[in-house]
Short mmCIF file of C-alpha atoms and ligand atoms in Angstrom, two decimals:
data_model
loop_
_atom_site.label_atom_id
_atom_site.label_comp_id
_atom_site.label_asym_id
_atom_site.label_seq_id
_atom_site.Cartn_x
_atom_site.Cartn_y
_atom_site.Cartn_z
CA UNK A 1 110.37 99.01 93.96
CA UNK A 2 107.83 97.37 91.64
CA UNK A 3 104.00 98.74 91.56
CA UNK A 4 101.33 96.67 89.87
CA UNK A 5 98.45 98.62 88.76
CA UNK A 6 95.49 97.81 87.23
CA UNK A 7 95.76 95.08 85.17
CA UNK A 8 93.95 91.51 83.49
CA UNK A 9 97.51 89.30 83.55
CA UNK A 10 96.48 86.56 81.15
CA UNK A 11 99.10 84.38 83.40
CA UNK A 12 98.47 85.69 86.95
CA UNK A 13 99.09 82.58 88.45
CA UNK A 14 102.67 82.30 87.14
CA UNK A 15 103.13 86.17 87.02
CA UNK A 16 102.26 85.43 91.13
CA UNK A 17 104.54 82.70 91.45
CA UNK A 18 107.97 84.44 89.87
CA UNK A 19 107.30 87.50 91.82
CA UNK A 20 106.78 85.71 95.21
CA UNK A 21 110.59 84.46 94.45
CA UNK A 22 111.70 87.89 93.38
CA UNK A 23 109.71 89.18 97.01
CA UNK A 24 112.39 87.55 98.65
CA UNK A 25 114.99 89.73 98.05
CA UNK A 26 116.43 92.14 100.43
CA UNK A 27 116.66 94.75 97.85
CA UNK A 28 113.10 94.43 96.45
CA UNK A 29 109.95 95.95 97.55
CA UNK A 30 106.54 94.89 95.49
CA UNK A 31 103.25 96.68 96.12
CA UNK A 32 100.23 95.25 93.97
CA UNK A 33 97.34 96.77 94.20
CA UNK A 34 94.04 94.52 94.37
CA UNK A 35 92.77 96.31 91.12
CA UNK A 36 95.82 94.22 89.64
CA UNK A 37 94.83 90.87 90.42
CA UNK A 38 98.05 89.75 91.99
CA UNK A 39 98.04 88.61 95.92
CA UNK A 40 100.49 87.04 97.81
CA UNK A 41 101.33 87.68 101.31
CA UNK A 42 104.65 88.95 99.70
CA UNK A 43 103.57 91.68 98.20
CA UNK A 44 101.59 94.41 99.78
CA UNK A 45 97.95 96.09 98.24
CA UNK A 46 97.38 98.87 102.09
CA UNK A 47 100.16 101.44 99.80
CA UNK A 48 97.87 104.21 100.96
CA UNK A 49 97.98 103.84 104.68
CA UNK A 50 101.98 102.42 104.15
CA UNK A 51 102.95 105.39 102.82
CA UNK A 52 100.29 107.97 104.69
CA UNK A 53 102.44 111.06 106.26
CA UNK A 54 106.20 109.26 105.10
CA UNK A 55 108.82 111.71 106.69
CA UNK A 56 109.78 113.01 103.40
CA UNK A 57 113.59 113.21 104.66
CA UNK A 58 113.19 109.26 105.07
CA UNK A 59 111.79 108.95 101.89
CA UNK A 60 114.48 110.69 99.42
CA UNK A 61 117.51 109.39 102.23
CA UNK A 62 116.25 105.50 102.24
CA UNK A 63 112.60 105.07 101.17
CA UNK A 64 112.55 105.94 97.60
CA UNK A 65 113.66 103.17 95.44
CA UNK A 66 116.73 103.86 92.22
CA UNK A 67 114.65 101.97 90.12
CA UNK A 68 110.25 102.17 90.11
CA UNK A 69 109.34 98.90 87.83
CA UNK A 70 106.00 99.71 86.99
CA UNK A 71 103.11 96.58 85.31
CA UNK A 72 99.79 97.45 84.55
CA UNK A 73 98.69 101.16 84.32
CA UNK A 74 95.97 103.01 86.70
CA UNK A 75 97.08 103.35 90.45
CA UNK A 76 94.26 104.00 93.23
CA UNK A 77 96.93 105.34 96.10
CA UNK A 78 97.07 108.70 95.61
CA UNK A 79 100.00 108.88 98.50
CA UNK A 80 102.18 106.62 96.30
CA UNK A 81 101.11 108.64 93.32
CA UNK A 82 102.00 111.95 95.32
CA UNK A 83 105.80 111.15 96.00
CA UNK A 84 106.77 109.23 93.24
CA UNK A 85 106.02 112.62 90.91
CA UNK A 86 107.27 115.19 93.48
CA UNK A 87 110.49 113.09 94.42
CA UNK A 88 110.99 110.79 91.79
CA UNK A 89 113.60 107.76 91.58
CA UNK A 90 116.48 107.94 89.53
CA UNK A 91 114.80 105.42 86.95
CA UNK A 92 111.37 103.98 85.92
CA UNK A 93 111.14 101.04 83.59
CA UNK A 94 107.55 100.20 82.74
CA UNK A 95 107.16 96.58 81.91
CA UNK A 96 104.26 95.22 79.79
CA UNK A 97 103.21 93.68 76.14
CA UNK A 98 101.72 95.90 73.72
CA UNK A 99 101.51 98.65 76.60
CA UNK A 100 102.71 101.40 74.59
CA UNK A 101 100.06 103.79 75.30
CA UNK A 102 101.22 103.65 79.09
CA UNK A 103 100.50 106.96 80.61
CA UNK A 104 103.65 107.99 82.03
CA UNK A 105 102.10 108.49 85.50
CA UNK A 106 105.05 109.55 87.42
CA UNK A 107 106.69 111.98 84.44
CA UNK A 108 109.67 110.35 84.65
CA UNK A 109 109.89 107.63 82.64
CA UNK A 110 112.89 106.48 81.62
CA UNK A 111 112.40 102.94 80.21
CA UNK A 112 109.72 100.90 78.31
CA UNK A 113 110.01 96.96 78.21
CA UNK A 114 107.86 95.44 75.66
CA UNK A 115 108.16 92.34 77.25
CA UNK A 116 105.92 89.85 79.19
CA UNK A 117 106.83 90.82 82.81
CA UNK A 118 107.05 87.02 84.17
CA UNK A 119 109.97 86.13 81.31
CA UNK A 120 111.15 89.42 82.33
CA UNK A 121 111.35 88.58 85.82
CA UNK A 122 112.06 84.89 85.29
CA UNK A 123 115.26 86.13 83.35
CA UNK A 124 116.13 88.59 86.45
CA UNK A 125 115.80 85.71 88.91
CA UNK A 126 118.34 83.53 87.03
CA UNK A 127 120.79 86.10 86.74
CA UNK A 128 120.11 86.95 90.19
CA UNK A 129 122.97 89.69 90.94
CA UNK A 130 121.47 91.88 93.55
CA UNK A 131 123.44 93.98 95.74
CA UNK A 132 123.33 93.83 99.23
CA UNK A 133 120.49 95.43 101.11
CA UNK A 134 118.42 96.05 104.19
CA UNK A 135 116.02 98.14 101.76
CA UNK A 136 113.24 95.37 102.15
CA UNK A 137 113.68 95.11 105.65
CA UNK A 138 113.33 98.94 106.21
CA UNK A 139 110.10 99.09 104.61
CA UNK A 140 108.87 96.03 106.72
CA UNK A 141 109.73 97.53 109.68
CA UNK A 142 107.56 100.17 109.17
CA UNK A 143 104.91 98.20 107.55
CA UNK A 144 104.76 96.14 110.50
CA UNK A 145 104.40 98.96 112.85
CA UNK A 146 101.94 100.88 110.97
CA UNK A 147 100.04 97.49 111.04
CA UNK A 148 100.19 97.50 115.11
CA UNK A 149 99.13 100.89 115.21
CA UNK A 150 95.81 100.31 112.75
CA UNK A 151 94.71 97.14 114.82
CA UNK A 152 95.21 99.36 117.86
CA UNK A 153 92.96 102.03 116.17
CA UNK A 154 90.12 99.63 115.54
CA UNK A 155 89.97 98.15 118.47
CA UNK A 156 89.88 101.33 120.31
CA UNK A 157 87.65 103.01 117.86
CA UNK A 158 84.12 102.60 119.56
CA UNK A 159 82.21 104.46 117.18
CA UNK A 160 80.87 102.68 114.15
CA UNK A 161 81.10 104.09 110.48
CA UNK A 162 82.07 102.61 107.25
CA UNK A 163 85.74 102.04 108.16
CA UNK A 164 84.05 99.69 111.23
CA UNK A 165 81.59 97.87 109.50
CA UNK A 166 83.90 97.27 106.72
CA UNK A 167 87.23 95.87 108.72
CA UNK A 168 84.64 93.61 109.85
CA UNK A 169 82.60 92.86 107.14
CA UNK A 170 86.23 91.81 105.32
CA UNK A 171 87.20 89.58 107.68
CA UNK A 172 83.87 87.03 107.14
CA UNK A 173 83.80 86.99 103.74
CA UNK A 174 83.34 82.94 102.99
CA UNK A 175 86.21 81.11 101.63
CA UNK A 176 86.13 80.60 98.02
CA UNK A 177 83.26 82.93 97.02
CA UNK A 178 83.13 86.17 94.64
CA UNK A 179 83.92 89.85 95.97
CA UNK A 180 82.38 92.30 93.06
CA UNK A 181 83.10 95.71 94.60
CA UNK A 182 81.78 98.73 93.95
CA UNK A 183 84.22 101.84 92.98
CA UNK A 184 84.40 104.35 95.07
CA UNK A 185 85.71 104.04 98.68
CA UNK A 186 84.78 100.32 98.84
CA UNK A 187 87.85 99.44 96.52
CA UNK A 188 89.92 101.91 98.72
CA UNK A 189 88.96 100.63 101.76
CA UNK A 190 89.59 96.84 100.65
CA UNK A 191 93.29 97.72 99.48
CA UNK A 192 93.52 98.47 102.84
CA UNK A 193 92.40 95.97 104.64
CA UNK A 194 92.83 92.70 102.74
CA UNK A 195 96.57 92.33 102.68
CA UNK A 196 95.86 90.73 106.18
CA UNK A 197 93.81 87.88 105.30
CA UNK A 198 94.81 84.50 105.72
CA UNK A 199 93.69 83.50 102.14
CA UNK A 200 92.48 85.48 99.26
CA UNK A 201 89.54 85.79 97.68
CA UNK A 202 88.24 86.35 93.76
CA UNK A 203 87.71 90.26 93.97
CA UNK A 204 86.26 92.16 90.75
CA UNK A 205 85.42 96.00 90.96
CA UNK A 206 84.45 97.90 87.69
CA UNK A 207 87.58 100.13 87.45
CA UNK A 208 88.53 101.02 84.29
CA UNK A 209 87.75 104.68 83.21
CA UNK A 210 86.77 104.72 87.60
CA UNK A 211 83.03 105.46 86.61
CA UNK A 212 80.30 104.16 89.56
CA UNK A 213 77.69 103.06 86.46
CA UNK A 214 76.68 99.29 85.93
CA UNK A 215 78.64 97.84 89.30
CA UNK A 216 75.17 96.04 90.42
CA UNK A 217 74.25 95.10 86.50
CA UNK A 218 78.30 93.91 86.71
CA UNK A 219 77.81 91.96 89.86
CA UNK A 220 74.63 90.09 88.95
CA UNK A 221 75.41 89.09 85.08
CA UNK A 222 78.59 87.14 87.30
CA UNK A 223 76.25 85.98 89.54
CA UNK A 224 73.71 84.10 87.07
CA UNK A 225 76.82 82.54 85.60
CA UNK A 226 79.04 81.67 88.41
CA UNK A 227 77.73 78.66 90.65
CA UNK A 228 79.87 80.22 93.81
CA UNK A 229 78.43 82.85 96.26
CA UNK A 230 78.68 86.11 95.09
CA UNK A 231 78.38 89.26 96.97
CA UNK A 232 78.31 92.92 95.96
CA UNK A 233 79.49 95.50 98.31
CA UNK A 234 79.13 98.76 97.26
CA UNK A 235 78.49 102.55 98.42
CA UNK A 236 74.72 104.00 98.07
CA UNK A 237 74.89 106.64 95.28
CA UNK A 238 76.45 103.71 92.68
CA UNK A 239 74.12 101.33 94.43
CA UNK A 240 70.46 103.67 93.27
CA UNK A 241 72.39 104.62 90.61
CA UNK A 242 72.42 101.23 88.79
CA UNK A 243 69.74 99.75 91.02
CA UNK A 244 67.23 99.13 87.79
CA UNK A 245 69.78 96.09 87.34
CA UNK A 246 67.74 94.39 90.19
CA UNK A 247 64.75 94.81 88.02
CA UNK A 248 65.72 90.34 86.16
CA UNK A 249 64.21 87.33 86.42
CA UNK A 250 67.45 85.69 86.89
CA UNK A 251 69.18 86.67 89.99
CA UNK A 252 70.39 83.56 91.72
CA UNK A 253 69.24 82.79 95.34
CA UNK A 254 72.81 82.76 96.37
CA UNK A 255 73.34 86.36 95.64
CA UNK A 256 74.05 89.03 97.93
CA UNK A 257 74.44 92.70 98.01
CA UNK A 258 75.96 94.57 101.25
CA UNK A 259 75.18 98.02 100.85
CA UNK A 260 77.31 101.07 102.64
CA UNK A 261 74.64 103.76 102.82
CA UNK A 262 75.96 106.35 104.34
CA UNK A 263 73.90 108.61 102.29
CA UNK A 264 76.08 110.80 100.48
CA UNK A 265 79.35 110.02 97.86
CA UNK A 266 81.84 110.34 100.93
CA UNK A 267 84.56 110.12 98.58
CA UNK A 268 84.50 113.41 98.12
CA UNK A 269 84.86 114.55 101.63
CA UNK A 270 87.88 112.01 101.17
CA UNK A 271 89.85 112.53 98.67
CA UNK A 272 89.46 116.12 97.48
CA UNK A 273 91.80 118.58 98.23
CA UNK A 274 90.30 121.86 97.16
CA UNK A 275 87.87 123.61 99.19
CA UNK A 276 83.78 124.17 97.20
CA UNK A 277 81.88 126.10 98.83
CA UNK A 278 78.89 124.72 100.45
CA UNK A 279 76.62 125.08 97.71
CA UNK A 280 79.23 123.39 95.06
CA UNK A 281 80.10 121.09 97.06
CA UNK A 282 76.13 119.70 97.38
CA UNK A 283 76.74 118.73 93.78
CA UNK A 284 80.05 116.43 94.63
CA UNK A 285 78.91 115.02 97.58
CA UNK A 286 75.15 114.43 96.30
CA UNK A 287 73.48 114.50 99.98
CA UNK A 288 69.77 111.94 99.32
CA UNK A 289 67.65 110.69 101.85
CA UNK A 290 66.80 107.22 99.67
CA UNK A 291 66.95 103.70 101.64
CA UNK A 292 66.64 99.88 99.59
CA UNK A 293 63.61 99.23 101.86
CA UNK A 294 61.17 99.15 99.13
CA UNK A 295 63.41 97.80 96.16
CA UNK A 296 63.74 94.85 97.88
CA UNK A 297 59.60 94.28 98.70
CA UNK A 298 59.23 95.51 95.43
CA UNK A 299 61.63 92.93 93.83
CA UNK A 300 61.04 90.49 96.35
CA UNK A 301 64.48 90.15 97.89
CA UNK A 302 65.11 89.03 101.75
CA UNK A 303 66.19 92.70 103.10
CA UNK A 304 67.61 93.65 106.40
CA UNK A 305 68.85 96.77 107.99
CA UNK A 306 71.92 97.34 110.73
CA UNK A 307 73.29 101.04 112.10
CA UNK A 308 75.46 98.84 114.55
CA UNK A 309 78.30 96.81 114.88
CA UNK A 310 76.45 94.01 117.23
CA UNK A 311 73.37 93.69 115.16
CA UNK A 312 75.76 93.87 112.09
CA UNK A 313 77.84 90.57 113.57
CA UNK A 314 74.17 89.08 114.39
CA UNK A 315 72.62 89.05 110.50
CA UNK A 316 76.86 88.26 109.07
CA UNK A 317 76.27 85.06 111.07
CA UNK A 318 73.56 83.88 108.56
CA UNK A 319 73.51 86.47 105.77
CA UNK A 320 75.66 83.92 103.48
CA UNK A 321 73.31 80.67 104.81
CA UNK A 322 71.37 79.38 101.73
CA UNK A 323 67.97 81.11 101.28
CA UNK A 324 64.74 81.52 98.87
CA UNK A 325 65.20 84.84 97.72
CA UNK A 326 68.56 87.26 96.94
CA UNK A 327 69.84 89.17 99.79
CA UNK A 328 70.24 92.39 100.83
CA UNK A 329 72.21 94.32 103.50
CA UNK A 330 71.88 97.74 104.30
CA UNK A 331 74.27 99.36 106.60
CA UNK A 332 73.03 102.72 107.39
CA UNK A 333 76.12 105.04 108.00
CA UNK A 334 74.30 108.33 107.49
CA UNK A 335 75.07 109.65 110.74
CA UNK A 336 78.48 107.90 111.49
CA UNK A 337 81.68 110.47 111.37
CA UNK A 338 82.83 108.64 108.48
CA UNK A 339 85.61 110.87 106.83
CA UNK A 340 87.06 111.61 110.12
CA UNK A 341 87.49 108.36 111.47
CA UNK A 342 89.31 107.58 108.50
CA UNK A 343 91.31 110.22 108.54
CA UNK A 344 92.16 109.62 111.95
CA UNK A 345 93.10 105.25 111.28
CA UNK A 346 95.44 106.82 108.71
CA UNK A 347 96.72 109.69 110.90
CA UNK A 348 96.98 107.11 113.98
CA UNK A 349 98.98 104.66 112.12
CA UNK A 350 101.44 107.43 110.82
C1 TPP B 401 79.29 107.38 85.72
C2 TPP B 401 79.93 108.19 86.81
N1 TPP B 401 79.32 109.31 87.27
C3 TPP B 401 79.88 110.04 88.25
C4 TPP B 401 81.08 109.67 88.77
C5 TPP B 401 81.74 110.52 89.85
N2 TPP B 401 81.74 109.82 91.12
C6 TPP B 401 82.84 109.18 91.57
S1 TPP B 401 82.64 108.51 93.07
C7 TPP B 401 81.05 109.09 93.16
C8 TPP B 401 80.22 108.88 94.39
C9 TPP B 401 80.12 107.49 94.81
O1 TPP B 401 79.41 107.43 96.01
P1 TPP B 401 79.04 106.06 96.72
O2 TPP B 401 78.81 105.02 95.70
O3 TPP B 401 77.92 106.34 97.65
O4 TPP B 401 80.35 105.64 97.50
P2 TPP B 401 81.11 106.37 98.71
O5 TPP B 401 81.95 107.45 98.12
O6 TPP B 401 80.10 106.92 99.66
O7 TPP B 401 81.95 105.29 99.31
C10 TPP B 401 80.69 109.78 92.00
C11 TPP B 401 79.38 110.42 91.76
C12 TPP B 401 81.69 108.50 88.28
N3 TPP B 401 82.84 108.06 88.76
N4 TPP B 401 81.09 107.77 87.31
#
């Protein structure tokens, strides 16, 4: 199994390339996460929802790999994350110049190659000596079922929330513009649902140390020097938390900001596993009441607000046409079941 994590390949292009041949191997699995920079239809970024509620039996019988070749450091999936430490494989090689501070994610590590991976790999390909295997094929079997079941859930789902608006919102991104997303569950839910897309786009999200400060500032300074369309989605409390970076003279007309609000940080209903009480938890999930309305009079920015999937297809259909002014999206979430649909799209595809 090889993992890409988070990562700024100086050579993604060939780093791409070699492991697309190396994909082909029926004894090789590759997930890349988006935070890595490395797409191909090969290799697979939804790891969370892949490896959501695994029978552990299958896992240590046929699932877990002998060898984890880790590049790049930080993981998002926490699932992947979760087995890999509690039943490790037999060995894991972390690959990577100059990478000796590697973190040693999984406790197990048994190797590190202070090599560029795509010599590394070029060198594997020509001595290609794999044994034979139907490990590939196992995990695409249930890849591709867990993919049925997900488009299943959506379409079925009738209820909107941020797991709608955002299948949707992925799907009519334009061709060839710039993704900046905001941290959070924005870059989780994009991991999930881009591996589907027919072509890939540029996608940036201020990971590094995870913090939620300067996304918008991030987003904009790329803006005013990038002649393509570039649009910011991102989650409310990073959105007012960094909205003074609105407050320029240069913002391009072309730029465009979708904003989840769904008043709260949901992550936290999300992804913690500890139970706060109610009045600790207030402080996690920081419950506000705040709405872009008047930034964008104030700033002078076209502005327009959808709670529904119809009206949210209506203003897509133009939202990216050329205008005067920046634009802004609000999709108001606040009273949507959001943590519980998406637990249940990750239950339903299990
Ligand atoms: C500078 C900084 N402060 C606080 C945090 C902790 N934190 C992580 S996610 C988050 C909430 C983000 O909420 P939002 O942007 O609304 O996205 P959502 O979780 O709703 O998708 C916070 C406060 C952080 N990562 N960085």
């Amino acid at each position: 199994m090889i993992l890409l994590g988070l990562n700024n390949f100086i050579n993604k292009t060939k780093l791409t390339k070699v492991l697309k041949k190396i994909s082909l191997d029926e004894s090789i699995i590759i997930f890349s996460e988006t935070t890595s920079q490395i797409n191909s239809n090969k290799l697979f970024s939804n790891i969370d929802q892949i490896v959501y509620g695994i029978d552990i039996n299958k896992w240590i019988k046929i699932l877990k790999p002998n060898i984890l070749l880790t590049i790049g450091i930080n993981i998002l999936s926490k699932n992947i994350k979760y087995l890999l430490r509690k039943f490790p494989p037999k060995y894991h090689w972390h690959l990577g110049n100059n990478c000796k501070n590697y973190p040693d994610t999984y406790f197990k590590l048994s190797s590190y190659w202070n090599i560029n991976p795509e010599y590394f790999f070029k060198i594997i390909e020509k001595n290609k000596n794999f044994p034979n295997s139907n490990y590939k094929r196992t995990w695409e079997v249930l890849i591709e079922d867990k993919i049925k079941k997900q488009n299943f859930f959506i379409k079925k789902e009738k209820n909107f929330s941020d797991l709608k608006a955002l299948f949707f919102i992925f799907s009519k991104i334009p061709k060839k513009s710039i993704l900046q997303l905001g941290n959070s569950m924005i870059i989780r839910y994009y991991q999930l649902f881009i591996s589907k897309r027919k072509y890939k786009i540029q996608s940036y999200c201020n990971r590094g140390i995870s913090g939620i400060d300067g996304s918008v500032s991030t987003a904009i300074g790329y803006s005013i020097v990038s002649k393509k369309i570039v649009t910011l989605i991102i989650g409310d409390i990073s959105f007012f938390y960094d909205s003074n970076a609105l407050w320029n003279n240069y913002t391009p007309k072309n730029f465009r900001i979708i904003l989840i609000n769904n008043k709260c940080g949901n992550i936290f209903k999300i992804i913690l596993n500890k139970k706060f009480s109610k009045k600790t938890f207030n402080f996690f999930e920081t419950k506000h009441n705040l709405c872009a309305y008047e930034l964008c009079k104030m700033y002078k920015w076209n502005y327009n607000k959808v709670s529904d999937l119809n009206r949210l297809r209506y203003i897509l259909s133009f939202f990216w046409k050329k205008s005067n002014y920046p634009f802004l999206l609000e999709i108001d979430t606040k009273n949507c079941n959001n943590e519980n649909i998406f637990r249940n799209f990750l239950y339903s595809s299990k």
